[in-house]
Each structure stands twice: as structure tokens, then as C-alpha cells.
Coordinates of C-alpha atoms in Angstrom, one line a residue:
Chain A
M1 CA -25.5 12.9 -3.5
E2 CA -25.6 11.1 -7.2
I3 CA -22.3 11.2 -9.4
K4 CA -23.3 11.1 -13.3
V5 CA -19.9 10.6 -15.6
R6 CA -21.2 11.2 -19.2
H7 CA -18.8 10.2 -22.2
L8 CA -15.8 11.7 -20.2
T9 CA -12.5 11.8 -22.1
H10 CA -9.5 13.4 -20.7
I11 CA -6.2 14.1 -22.5
Y12 CA -3.0 15.2 -20.3
Q13 CA -0.8 17.9 -22.1
P14 CA -2.9 18.4 -25.4
N15 CA -1.0 19.0 -28.7
T16 CA 2.8 18.5 -27.0
P17 CA 4.8 15.6 -27.2
F18 CA 3.7 14.4 -23.8
E19 CA -0.1 14.3 -25.0
R20 CA -1.6 11.2 -23.3
L21 CA -5.2 9.8 -23.4
A22 CA -6.1 9.3 -19.9
L23 CA -9.6 8.5 -19.8
D24 CA -11.4 7.3 -23.0
D25 CA -15.2 8.0 -23.0
V26 CA -16.3 6.6 -19.8
D27 CA -19.8 6.6 -18.8
F28 CA -21.4 5.3 -15.4
T29 CA -23.5 6.8 -12.7
I30 CA -22.8 6.3 -9.0
P31 CA -26.2 6.2 -6.9
S32 CA -26.5 8.7 -3.9
G33 CA -25.6 6.9 -0.9
A34 CA -23.5 4.3 -2.2
F35 CA -20.0 2.9 -1.7
V36 CA -18.4 2.3 -4.8
S37 CA -14.7 1.1 -5.3
I38 CA -12.6 1.8 -8.5
I39 CA -9.9 -0.9 -9.1
G40 CA -7.3 -0.8 -11.9
H41 CA -4.0 -1.4 -12.7
T42 CA -1.3 1.2 -12.0
G43 CA -2.0 4.1 -14.5
S44 CA -5.5 2.9 -15.8
G45 CA -6.8 6.2 -15.1
K46 CA -8.3 5.6 -11.6
S47 CA -6.7 8.9 -10.0
T48 CA -7.4 10.7 -13.0
L49 CA -11.1 10.0 -13.1
I50 CA -11.8 10.7 -9.6
Q51 CA -10.2 14.2 -9.8
H52 CA -13.0 15.1 -11.8
F53 CA -15.3 14.7 -9.3
N54 CA -14.5 17.8 -7.5
G55 CA -13.8 19.7 -10.4
L56 CA -9.7 19.5 -10.1
L57 CA -9.5 18.3 -13.5
K58 CA -11.8 19.4 -16.3
P59 CA -13.0 17.1 -18.9
T60 CA -11.6 17.3 -22.3
K61 CA -14.8 15.8 -23.8
G62 CA -17.9 15.0 -22.0
E63 CA -19.1 16.2 -18.6
V64 CA -19.4 15.3 -14.9
I65 CA -22.5 16.0 -13.0
V66 CA -22.3 16.1 -9.0
G67 CA -26.0 16.6 -7.6
D68 CA -26.9 19.6 -9.4
I69 CA -23.6 20.7 -10.6
T70 CA -22.4 20.3 -14.0
I71 CA -18.6 20.2 -15.1
A72 CA -18.6 20.2 -18.9
A73 CA -15.9 20.4 -21.3
G74 CA -15.0 23.8 -22.7
A75 CA -17.7 25.5 -20.4
K76 CA -16.9 28.3 -17.6
N77 CA -17.5 26.7 -14.2
K78 CA -18.7 29.0 -11.7
D79 CA -19.9 26.2 -9.2
L80 CA -16.6 25.0 -8.3
K81 CA -16.6 26.2 -4.9
A82 CA -19.9 24.9 -3.8
L83 CA -18.8 21.5 -5.6
R84 CA -15.4 21.5 -3.5
Q85 CA -17.5 22.0 -0.8
R86 CA -19.7 18.9 -1.3
V87 CA -17.1 16.6 -2.7
G88 CA -14.3 15.8 0.2
M89 CA -11.1 14.7 -1.4
V90 CA -8.9 12.6 0.7
F91 CA -5.7 12.6 -1.3
Q92 CA -2.9 9.8 -1.3
Y93 CA -0.9 10.5 1.9
P94 CA -3.1 13.3 3.1
E95 CA -1.2 14.2 5.8
H96 CA 1.5 15.6 3.6
Q97 CA -0.8 18.6 3.4
L98 CA -0.9 19.4 7.0
F99 CA 0.7 22.6 7.7
E100 CA -0.9 24.4 10.7
E101 CA 0.6 24.9 14.2
T102 CA -2.5 22.9 15.8
V103 CA -4.7 20.3 15.2
E104 CA -7.6 22.5 15.6
K105 CA -6.3 25.3 13.2
D106 CA -5.5 22.7 10.7
I107 CA -9.1 21.2 10.8
C108 CA -10.6 24.5 10.8
F109 CA -8.6 25.8 7.8
G110 CA -11.1 24.0 5.2
P111 CA -14.4 25.4 6.7
L112 CA -12.9 28.6 7.2
N113 CA -12.1 29.0 3.8
F114 CA -15.7 28.0 2.8
G115 CA -16.9 31.0 5.1
V116 CA -18.0 29.2 8.0
P117 CA -17.6 31.3 11.0
L118 CA -14.8 30.6 13.4
E119 CA -16.7 29.3 16.3
E120 CA -18.8 27.0 14.1
A121 CA -15.5 25.7 12.5
K122 CA -14.3 24.8 16.1
V123 CA -17.5 22.9 16.7
R124 CA -17.0 21.0 13.5
A125 CA -13.3 20.3 14.4
R126 CA -14.5 18.8 17.6
E127 CA -16.8 16.7 16.2
A128 CA -14.5 15.8 13.1
L129 CA -11.9 14.8 15.7
E130 CA -14.3 12.6 17.7
L131 CA -15.7 11.1 14.3
V132 CA -12.0 9.8 13.5
G133 CA -11.5 8.3 16.9
L134 CA -8.6 10.8 18.3
P135 CA -9.3 12.5 21.9
L136 CA -10.1 16.1 22.2
S137 CA -6.7 16.6 23.7
F138 CA -5.1 16.4 20.5
L139 CA -6.7 20.0 19.6
S140 CA -4.0 21.9 20.9
R141 CA -1.1 19.6 19.7
S142 CA 1.0 20.2 16.7
P143 CA 0.2 17.5 13.9
F144 CA 3.8 17.2 13.4
D145 CA 4.1 15.5 16.5
L146 CA 1.6 12.6 15.8
S147 CA 2.2 9.3 14.4
G148 CA 1.8 8.7 10.6
G149 CA -1.6 7.1 11.4
Q150 CA -2.9 10.0 13.6
M151 CA -1.7 12.5 11.1
R152 CA -3.9 10.9 8.8
R153 CA -6.8 10.7 10.9
V154 CA -6.2 14.5 11.6
A155 CA -6.0 15.0 7.8
I156 CA -9.2 13.1 7.2
A157 CA -10.9 15.0 9.9
G158 CA -10.2 18.6 8.1
V159 CA -12.4 16.8 5.1
L160 CA -15.1 15.7 7.3
A161 CA -15.1 18.9 9.0
L162 CA -16.5 20.4 5.7
H163 CA -19.6 18.3 6.3
P164 CA -19.3 16.7 2.5
E165 CA -21.9 14.7 0.7
V166 CA -19.4 12.8 -1.3
I167 CA -16.1 11.6 -0.1
I168 CA -13.5 10.4 -2.6
L169 CA -10.7 8.3 -1.2
D170 CA -7.5 7.6 -3.2
E171 CA -6.0 4.8 -1.7
P172 CA -6.8 6.1 2.0
T173 CA -4.5 3.0 3.7
A174 CA -1.4 3.6 1.8
G175 CA 1.6 3.1 4.1
L176 CA -0.4 2.6 7.1
D177 CA 0.4 -0.7 9.4
P178 CA -2.6 -3.3 9.6
R179 CA -4.2 -1.9 12.6
A180 CA -4.1 1.9 11.5
R181 CA -5.6 0.4 8.1
R182 CA -8.3 -1.4 9.6
D183 CA -9.0 1.4 11.8
I184 CA -9.4 3.8 9.0
L185 CA -11.5 1.5 6.9
N186 CA -13.7 0.9 9.6
L187 CA -14.4 4.9 9.8
F188 CA -15.3 5.1 6.5
A189 CA -17.6 2.1 6.4
R190 CA -19.3 3.8 9.2
L191 CA -19.5 7.4 8.2
H192 CA -21.0 5.6 5.1
R193 CA -23.7 3.7 6.9
E194 CA -24.4 6.0 9.4
K195 CA -24.5 9.3 7.7
G196 CA -25.2 8.2 4.2
I197 CA -22.2 9.8 2.6
T198 CA -21.8 8.5 -0.9
T199 CA -18.2 7.1 -0.9
V200 CA -15.9 6.5 -3.9
M201 CA -12.8 4.8 -3.0
V202 CA -9.7 4.2 -5.5
T203 CA -7.8 0.9 -3.8
H204 CA -5.2 -1.7 -5.0
S205 CA -6.8 -3.9 -2.3
M206 CA -9.1 -6.4 -4.0
D207 CA -9.8 -7.5 -0.4
D208 CA -11.2 -4.2 0.8
A209 CA -12.9 -3.4 -2.5
A210 CA -14.7 -6.9 -2.2
R211 CA -15.8 -6.6 1.4
L212 CA -16.5 -2.7 1.5
S213 CA -18.4 -2.0 -1.7
D214 CA -21.9 -1.9 -3.1
E215 CA -20.3 -1.7 -6.5
I216 CA -16.9 -2.0 -8.2
I217 CA -15.8 0.0 -11.2
V218 CA -12.7 -1.8 -13.0
M219 CA -10.6 0.7 -15.3
D220 CA -8.1 -0.5 -17.8
H221 CA -6.2 2.1 -19.9
G222 CA -8.5 4.9 -19.6
R223 CA -11.8 2.8 -20.1
M224 CA -14.4 1.3 -17.8
V225 CA -14.4 -2.5 -18.5
M226 CA -16.8 -3.6 -15.8
K227 CA -19.1 -2.2 -13.2
D228 CA -20.9 -4.4 -11.0
R229 CA -21.5 -6.1 -7.5
P230 CA -18.3 -7.5 -5.9
E231 CA -20.0 -11.1 -6.1
A232 CA -20.1 -10.9 -9.9
V233 CA -17.0 -8.8 -10.4
F234 CA -15.0 -11.5 -8.7
T235 CA -16.4 -14.1 -10.6
R236 CA -14.4 -12.8 -13.8
T237 CA -11.1 -14.2 -12.5
D238 CA -9.6 -14.5 -16.0
L239 CA -10.4 -11.1 -17.1
L240 CA -9.3 -9.5 -13.7
R241 CA -5.9 -11.3 -14.2
S242 CA -5.6 -10.2 -17.8
L243 CA -6.0 -6.5 -16.7
G244 CA -3.2 -7.1 -14.2
L245 CA -5.8 -7.4 -11.2
D246 CA -6.7 -10.3 -9.2
I247 CA -9.3 -12.0 -7.0
P248 CA -9.6 -11.4 -3.2
E249 CA -7.3 -13.5 -1.4
P250 CA -10.2 -15.9 0.3
M251 CA -11.0 -16.9 -3.2
R252 CA -7.6 -17.4 -4.5
F253 CA -7.0 -19.9 -1.5
L254 CA -10.2 -21.7 -2.5
Q255 CA -9.5 -21.8 -6.3
R256 CA -6.2 -23.7 -5.1
L257 CA -7.8 -26.1 -2.6
G258 CA -10.4 -26.8 -5.4
A259 CA -7.6 -27.4 -8.1
R260 CA -6.1 -29.7 -5.7
S261 CA -9.4 -31.8 -4.9
G262 CA -11.1 -31.5 -8.3
E263 CA -13.8 -29.8 -7.1
V264 CA -14.7 -26.4 -8.3
L265 CA -14.7 -23.8 -5.1
S266 CA -15.7 -20.1 -6.9
E267 CA -18.3 -19.1 -4.8
P268 CA -17.6 -15.6 -3.6
A269 CA -15.8 -15.3 -0.1
F270 CA -14.4 -12.1 1.1
T271 CA -13.6 -12.9 4.5
V272 CA -11.6 -15.4 6.6
E273 CA -14.9 -16.4 8.3
Q274 CA -16.7 -17.0 5.1
T275 CA -13.8 -19.1 3.8
A276 CA -13.5 -21.3 7.1
E277 CA -17.4 -22.0 6.4
I278 CA -16.8 -23.1 2.9
V279 CA -13.5 -25.4 4.1
T280 CA -15.5 -27.1 6.6
R281 CA -18.5 -27.9 4.3
F282 CA -16.0 -29.1 1.8
L283 CA -14.5 -31.3 4.2
N284 CA -17.7 -32.3 5.0
R285 CA -19.0 -33.4 1.9
E286 CA -19.4 -37.2 1.3
G287 CA -16.3 -39.2 1.3
G288 CA -14.9 -37.8 4.3
P289 CA -14.7 -37.8 7.9
S290 CA -17.2 -35.4 9.7
W291 CA -16.0 -32.2 11.7
S292 CA -18.5 -30.3 13.3
Chain B
M1 CA 25.9 -23.8 7.1
R2 CA 25.4 -20.1 8.0
K3 CA 26.6 -17.8 5.1
E4 CA 28.8 -14.7 5.9
K5 CA 27.4 -11.8 7.6
I6 CA 27.1 -8.9 5.5
I7 CA 25.7 -6.3 8.0
E8 CA 26.4 -6.6 11.7
V9 CA 24.5 -4.4 14.0
R10 CA 25.7 -4.2 17.3
G11 CA 24.1 -2.3 20.5
L12 CA 22.5 0.4 18.2
S13 CA 20.9 2.9 19.8
F14 CA 19.5 6.4 17.9
R15 CA 17.3 9.1 18.8
Y16 CA 16.4 11.9 16.9
A17 CA 17.1 14.6 19.0
D18 CA 19.2 14.8 22.3
D19 CA 15.8 15.3 24.4
S20 CA 13.7 13.0 22.6
D21 CA 13.0 9.4 23.3
W22 CA 15.1 6.4 21.9
A23 CA 13.9 5.6 18.5
L24 CA 16.1 2.6 18.5
E25 CA 17.3 1.1 21.6
N26 CA 20.1 -1.7 21.9
V27 CA 19.5 -3.2 18.5
N28 CA 21.4 -6.3 17.7
M29 CA 20.9 -8.0 14.3
D30 CA 22.7 -9.4 11.6
V31 CA 22.0 -9.8 7.9
Y32 CA 23.3 -12.5 6.1
A33 CA 24.9 -12.4 2.4
G34 CA 22.2 -13.3 0.1
E35 CA 19.2 -13.5 2.3
W36 CA 15.7 -12.3 2.0
L37 CA 15.0 -10.4 5.6
A38 CA 11.6 -9.0 6.2
I39 CA 11.3 -6.4 8.9
I40 CA 8.0 -6.2 10.3
G41 CA 6.5 -3.9 13.2
H42 CA 3.7 -1.5 13.3
N43 CA 4.5 2.3 12.2
G44 CA 6.6 4.1 14.8
S45 CA 8.2 0.7 15.8
G46 CA 11.5 1.7 14.4
K47 CA 11.7 0.2 11.1
S48 CA 12.4 2.9 8.8
T49 CA 14.9 4.6 11.1
L50 CA 16.7 1.4 11.3
A51 CA 16.8 0.9 7.3
K52 CA 18.3 4.3 7.4
C53 CA 20.9 3.5 9.8
L54 CA 21.8 0.5 7.8
N55 CA 23.4 3.1 4.8
G56 CA 24.5 5.7 7.3
L57 CA 21.8 8.0 6.5
Y58 CA 21.6 7.9 10.2
I59 CA 24.5 7.2 12.3
P60 CA 23.5 5.8 15.8
Q61 CA 24.6 7.7 18.8
E62 CA 25.5 4.4 20.5
G63 CA 26.8 1.1 19.2
S64 CA 27.7 0.4 15.5
V65 CA 26.8 -0.8 11.9
K66 CA 28.9 -2.3 10.0
V67 CA 28.3 -2.9 6.5
A68 CA 30.7 -5.6 4.8
G69 CA 32.9 -4.7 7.6
R70 CA 32.8 -1.1 7.0
D71 CA 31.7 1.1 10.0
T72 CA 29.0 3.7 9.1
S73 CA 30.6 6.2 11.7
D74 CA 33.6 6.2 9.5
G75 CA 32.9 9.2 7.1
E76 CA 35.7 7.5 4.6
A77 CA 34.0 4.6 4.4
L78 CA 30.2 6.1 3.8
W79 CA 30.5 6.5 0.0
E80 CA 31.5 2.7 -0.3
I81 CA 28.6 1.7 2.0
R82 CA 26.3 3.9 0.1
R83 CA 27.5 2.0 -3.1
L84 CA 26.8 -1.6 -1.5
V85 CA 23.6 -0.5 -0.1
G86 CA 20.7 0.4 -2.3
M87 CA 17.5 2.1 -0.8
V88 CA 14.0 2.5 -2.3
F89 CA 11.6 4.4 0.0
Q90 CA 8.1 4.6 0.1
N91 CA 7.1 7.8 -1.5
P92 CA 9.5 8.4 -4.3
D93 CA 8.5 11.8 -5.4
N94 CA 10.9 12.6 -2.7
Q95 CA 13.6 11.1 -4.8
F96 CA 13.2 12.2 -8.4
V97 CA 15.5 14.4 -10.0
G98 CA 15.4 13.6 -13.8
T99 CA 13.3 15.6 -16.2
T100 CA 12.4 12.1 -17.7
V101 CA 12.5 8.7 -16.5
R102 CA 15.6 8.1 -18.6
D103 CA 17.4 10.5 -16.8
D104 CA 16.1 10.0 -13.5
V105 CA 17.7 6.2 -14.1
A106 CA 21.0 7.6 -15.1
F107 CA 21.3 9.9 -12.5
G108 CA 22.6 7.6 -9.8
M109 CA 24.7 5.9 -12.5
E110 CA 26.2 8.9 -13.2
N111 CA 26.8 9.9 -9.7
H112 CA 28.7 6.4 -9.6
G113 CA 31.0 7.2 -12.8
I114 CA 29.7 4.4 -14.8
P115 CA 30.4 4.5 -18.3
R116 CA 28.0 5.8 -20.9
D117 CA 28.0 2.5 -22.8
E118 CA 27.5 0.6 -19.8
M119 CA 25.0 3.0 -18.5
I120 CA 22.8 2.6 -21.5
V121 CA 22.9 -1.5 -21.5
R122 CA 22.0 -1.1 -17.5
M123 CA 19.4 1.4 -18.1
E124 CA 17.4 -0.7 -20.6
E125 CA 17.8 -3.6 -18.5
A126 CA 16.4 -2.1 -15.4
L127 CA 13.5 -0.3 -17.0
A128 CA 12.7 -3.7 -18.8
L129 CA 12.7 -5.5 -15.7
V130 CA 10.4 -3.2 -13.9
G131 CA 8.2 -3.1 -17.0
M132 CA 8.6 0.8 -17.5
S133 CA 10.3 0.6 -20.9
D134 CA 7.6 2.2 -22.8
S135 CA 7.8 5.2 -20.3
A136 CA 11.4 6.1 -20.7
D137 CA 10.6 9.6 -22.3
R138 CA 7.6 10.3 -19.6
E139 CA 8.2 13.1 -17.1
P140 CA 8.4 11.4 -13.8
H141 CA 6.5 13.6 -11.6
R142 CA 3.4 12.8 -14.1
L143 CA 3.5 8.9 -13.5
S144 CA 1.3 7.5 -11.1
G145 CA 2.3 6.5 -7.5
G146 CA 3.0 3.0 -8.7
Q147 CA 4.6 3.6 -11.9
K148 CA 7.0 6.2 -9.8
Q149 CA 7.6 3.5 -7.2
R150 CA 8.6 1.3 -10.4
V151 CA 11.3 3.8 -11.9
A152 CA 12.8 4.3 -8.0
I153 CA 13.4 0.7 -8.2
A154 CA 14.6 0.6 -11.8
G155 CA 17.4 3.4 -10.4
I156 CA 18.5 1.3 -7.9
I157 CA 18.8 -2.1 -9.8
A158 CA 20.8 -0.2 -12.2
L159 CA 23.3 0.4 -9.8
Q160 CA 23.7 -3.4 -9.1
P161 CA 24.3 -2.7 -5.1
A162 CA 24.9 -6.0 -2.9
I163 CA 22.1 -5.2 -0.8
I164 CA 18.5 -3.6 -1.4
V165 CA 16.7 -2.2 1.3
L166 CA 13.1 -1.7 0.3
D167 CA 11.3 0.7 2.7
E168 CA 7.6 -0.3 2.0
A169 CA 8.5 0.0 -1.6
T170 CA 5.7 -1.9 -2.9
S171 CA 2.9 -0.1 -1.0
M172 CA 1.7 1.8 -3.7
L173 CA 1.7 -1.2 -6.6
D174 CA -1.4 -3.0 -7.9
P175 CA -1.4 -6.7 -7.1
K176 CA 0.5 -7.4 -10.5
G177 CA 2.7 -4.7 -10.2
R178 CA 3.6 -6.0 -6.6
S179 CA 4.2 -9.4 -7.6
D180 CA 6.1 -8.1 -10.6
V181 CA 8.4 -6.2 -8.6
L182 CA 8.9 -8.9 -5.8
A183 CA 9.7 -11.3 -8.8
V184 CA 12.3 -9.0 -10.2
M185 CA 13.9 -9.2 -6.6
R186 CA 13.9 -12.7 -6.2
R187 CA 15.6 -12.9 -9.6
L188 CA 18.2 -10.6 -8.6
K189 CA 18.8 -12.3 -5.2
Q190 CA 19.2 -15.7 -7.1
E191 CA 21.1 -14.9 -10.0
K192 CA 23.4 -12.0 -8.6
D193 CA 23.3 -13.0 -4.8
I194 CA 22.1 -9.8 -3.9
T195 CA 20.9 -9.3 -0.3
V196 CA 17.3 -8.3 0.0
I197 CA 16.0 -6.3 3.4
S198 CA 12.3 -5.6 3.2
I199 CA 10.2 -3.5 5.4
T200 CA 6.7 -4.5 4.5
H201 CA 3.3 -5.0 6.1
D202 CA 2.6 -7.3 3.2
L203 CA 2.2 -10.9 4.7
E204 CA 2.5 -12.8 1.8
E205 CA 5.7 -11.5 1.0
V206 CA 6.5 -11.9 4.8
A207 CA 5.9 -15.7 4.5
G208 CA 8.2 -16.2 1.5
A209 CA 11.1 -14.5 3.3
D210 CA 14.0 -16.4 4.7
R211 CA 14.2 -15.0 7.9
V212 CA 11.6 -12.1 9.7
I213 CA 12.4 -9.6 12.4
V214 CA 9.5 -8.2 14.5
M215 CA 10.0 -4.8 15.9
E216 CA 8.6 -3.0 18.4
R217 CA 9.3 0.3 20.4
G218 CA 12.8 0.1 18.9
S219 CA 13.7 -2.9 19.6
V220 CA 14.0 -6.3 18.1
V221 CA 11.2 -8.6 19.7
Q222 CA 11.7 -11.4 17.8
A223 CA 13.5 -12.9 14.9
G224 CA 13.5 -16.3 12.8
A225 CA 12.3 -18.2 10.3
P226 CA 8.8 -17.4 9.1
R227 CA 7.5 -20.8 10.3
E228 CA 8.7 -20.0 14.0
I229 CA 7.3 -16.6 13.9
F230 CA 3.7 -17.5 12.7
K231 CA 3.5 -20.4 15.2
H232 CA 2.6 -17.7 17.7
P233 CA -0.1 -16.0 16.1
K234 CA -1.1 -14.3 19.4
V235 CA 2.2 -12.5 19.9
L236 CA 1.7 -10.8 16.3
L237 CA -1.7 -9.9 16.7
D238 CA -1.3 -8.3 20.0
L239 CA 1.4 -6.1 18.6
G240 CA -1.1 -4.8 16.0
L241 CA 0.3 -7.1 13.3
D242 CA -1.7 -9.1 10.5
L243 CA -1.3 -12.6 9.9
P244 CA -1.1 -14.0 6.6
F245 CA -4.1 -15.6 5.1
A246 CA -3.0 -19.3 5.5
V247 CA -2.4 -18.6 9.2
N248 CA -5.5 -16.6 9.9
L249 CA -7.6 -19.3 8.3
R250 CA -5.7 -22.3 9.8
E251 CA -6.6 -20.4 13.3
H252 CA -10.3 -20.4 12.4
L253 CA -10.4 -23.8 11.3
V254 CA -8.6 -25.3 14.3
Q255 CA -11.2 -23.4 16.5
K256 CA -13.6 -25.3 14.5
G257 CA -12.3 -28.4 15.7
I258 CA -10.3 -29.5 12.3
P259 CA -6.9 -30.8 13.6
L260 CA -4.1 -28.9 11.7
P261 CA -0.3 -28.7 12.5
G262 CA 0.4 -25.7 14.3
D263 CA 3.2 -24.6 11.9
V264 CA 1.2 -24.3 8.9
F265 CA 1.8 -21.0 7.4
L266 CA 1.9 -21.0 3.5
Q267 CA -1.3 -21.8 1.6
E268 CA 0.2 -24.4 -0.4
E269 CA 0.6 -26.2 2.8
L270 CA -2.6 -25.7 3.9
V271 CA -4.0 -26.9 1.0
E272 CA -2.1 -30.2 1.2
E273 CA -3.0 -30.6 4.9
L274 CA -7.0 -29.9 4.2
W275 CA -6.8 -32.2 1.2
K276 CA -5.3 -35.3 3.2
L277 CA -8.0 -34.4 6.0
K278 CA -10.5 -34.8 2.9
S279 CA -8.6 -38.2 1.6
V280 CA -9.1 -39.8 4.8
T281 CA -12.0 -42.4 4.6

């Protein structure tokens, strides 16, 4: 499902001493089925931006169009419920919102709220639990007896059970350990690939953004400063650093190696495997001995 | 020469309820004054529980925790222990009390009876250190996750504790925010000889620590300098932990037949080793 953002401006607490311009004339389109990451310095407007995608915040000016639903400044929005059903939002630390006695009840809560019959909701709960890689035996357990990573997966299952066409992720791996982080990212990469879900991820990890995204949106002080493929975004090292961001770690390493050797090693590299390839080629270039 | 022990943990066991499993089991460890100690382990391995035992938020059922010689099980000593040990948690939402950033940073100092003039100086210094001077009049609950973390850190810095425990305190920060906060901590460590205990998943930070403790199932399974810990990547991978980029790349390159020393773990070292290989004619 396509997301169009048109001249979106958002001002928090207007006409008070706390008034603050959080988004300033932001304009872009996310094509249906894309995986887009949003990066930006703390307070650059990333979270404010995505909260418009399911109508949690309303534009002060401009509009947001998700599929055929338009949320415009100053207009009455009758379609919020339909919007929220289509756009699943996974907040930061979503496990803080678990509240039911059992995992099954918690996952069913959303679908039931949107009028899905109980039996159907239970079927969806099973499917969702399998999607997030937890055994069905968890259905009858209390969510509060689970580990942090498991709780987060249950919370995500609750969003998936709505059968959203768009998934919005606000730092989905914050606070998880490396293994749980990998599991969660693989999950969303798979959902995107297999189900064609349009995915928007806010992240502080340049490495995750580089590896997973079709496109990256770079925010600064409430404005969009770049929207491009990762290979293009991460060649702008100086600009990114001036915004408090950086290039992915493999590229930082190659830059260091390049600086030491006087060669420019600035080609995009987002994984350790790619880096190893580039380093091997670097070693094999004329002048040095040859390693396979 | 080893520095003096500022925290001594002996035979520490802790569980949340009488009928639950031990969250910590027979933990023995020391923290030396002025060191940067990283604690790693996957979630549920007991890291955060251990941190909360270090300032007496949790009192062990067995064994003891002594901070600067004071036992956390001694109710009389707790106030002093908490003055010595400042904690910054992962999710600062639960710690905010003030209506503005300024009030919030002041709160801890008021509790510790710091004179007003001194308070103002320390507050400005602390907010400047974390880059939040411009936000002194904003409401904490309206800040972003990363900004909240900075304010929480400022509140602790202002108290000038001898030991700062960071419980995944930089996990919500963007790359620059994270390196800024870590730089502040390093400076405090250097200039004021503060001891830093950091529970973290950030491997680059771990690589820069003086010592590392690896936890698994409530026990300390490895302790040593980063160079020693990262010599055995398989042990860490088996525990579900990540490797610093340089170690990961080293392993990949060694597999390709490139001869590299097995203890390289810093990026600059790996760059030097590769440059040496390249320069050999």
C-alpha cells in the first residue's frame, strides 16, 4: 500500500510556550511493497513523522495519503479506524503494552477490537504466533512470564494478527540482545519479502538500514534531507556526519584501511562478507603477495 | 599494579521469589576503582539483576556485595552506597519526576542536599556535557527516547558519584549521541577517576573497555581484558552474543587464508596488520 506525504508540517503544542516545529514541509512517496528506513539524529522528527501514518498525529499543515485514505490538516477524519487496521504500528518497547492474562487473549485483542469474530481471531493468533517463531504452547501462557525478546515477539504477533498491509516499526530492536535482534530483523525482512508488506522502519542502526532497505529517508530538524537507495545515501559520508549520523561499520573500516594505504576504498559494503571480499581484492592488487 | 577494589561481590545469589529459579547464582567478582568494566551476556543472563545488586536496590539472599567496604545488606550504609553508585537505566521514562528538564536534573541534587549555588553550576555543566543545554525548559515526557536518556545521564553526572552504572543506557541513542555520551563518560573517568560499569550490547564499546565480564544463566562465565575475551569468538557466538566488527572480519579473512594474528580485536590493529601484509613485497 502506497504512502504519500504531501507538504506535511507538524507543530507540537501550538500557541503555547512549548510550541515546537517538529516537521517542516516534508514531502515524499513510499511505493507499495517497499522497505524504507528512516534515519536521523535524536529529535529529528522520525517518530513524529511515522505517527502520522496511522493517524495518531494529525498534520498541522499538508496531508498524508495511505492507499485511498487521506488524513488532511483541519479535516474531520472518519476513516481512522480503517486506517489503523491497515497500518500496523510496532512502537518502541511494544512489550510494555501487553496486558492480558494469556498470550492468546493479548494477540486477539486487536482483531476483536476491529470486529473480527472470536473464532477467526483465535485462528489469526495461531498464525501470528507461528510467524514470529514462537511455539503454539505459548498461547495459554501469561505474557509476563516470558523473556524480553519473547514478549516483544508476542506484541508483534498482536500487530500481525490485524493483517496489516503496512507495518511501521519504531526502533524494533532497541534493548534486545544480539540474537533476539537478528531474529526480529529477519522476521520483518521475511514478512516484507513473502507477503509484500510495505515496511517503514525508524532506526538508529546505519548497518540495519543499509542491509534491509530499498530506500532510506534521512531526516534532520524536522526536514527530509535525502531519500535514496542505501548505496547512494552512504556515499555521502560528510553530509551524514554533519547530521550526527554515520556510514555503516563495514564502510567505516574500509575508509580507515583506505586512509592508511592511500587508496580510496569507498565502494558500498554493508556486510562483513562483502568487506572481506573487498579486503582480499585490496591485498591482491599489484605490489603485494597473492592470497587466494 | 592493580588498583584498589571499590566493589567486592562474594558468593552472591539472588532470586525474585522463594519459589523461583536463581537469577544470580554464586557470583564472585571485583570492580577496581577507576576502571571501565563492561558486562555482556544475552537478555535474561542476569546482567541487570547484578547491576541492581550493586547499589542495594536488590539485597542478595546469599553472599554479599560491598561498595567501598560497606555491605549493601547493612540498612544504615545504603544511603551512602547509593550516593557512591549512580545508576542510569535503559528506559528513563520510569525515572522522570520533574516538570522540566531543569527540575529533573535538580531533583537528585536536592535530595542530596547540595547547596543551590553549587546546584546551578553542576546542572549547567551536566546539561552541557550531554548536549541538552538548549532543552533545559522542555518537559521531559515530551522528549524523544534518546533525549530522555541524555537527561537521565545528566541527572546522574550532576550528583558526581564515584561509580556510574549504565544499564544499556545508550541503547536508544543515535550513533553520534552514543559516541558523545561515551566520550563524556570516558572524560569523567579520566578527569574525576570515576568507575564505569556498563551493561551493553555495543561491541565497539566493549572492545574499548578495560575489562569484560561475560554472564550466562546468572553466573560469570568469563572475565578478562577484551583482547583475551575476543581470542575465542566461538565461545561468545555460542552464547548468542555478537563479535566486534574487527574480530568478525578477522575470522572471515583467516578463513580465506589470510594470515592474521589471533588476538587482533581493534579496528586500528586490523588496519595495521592488513597494511603490513600489503606492504610485503
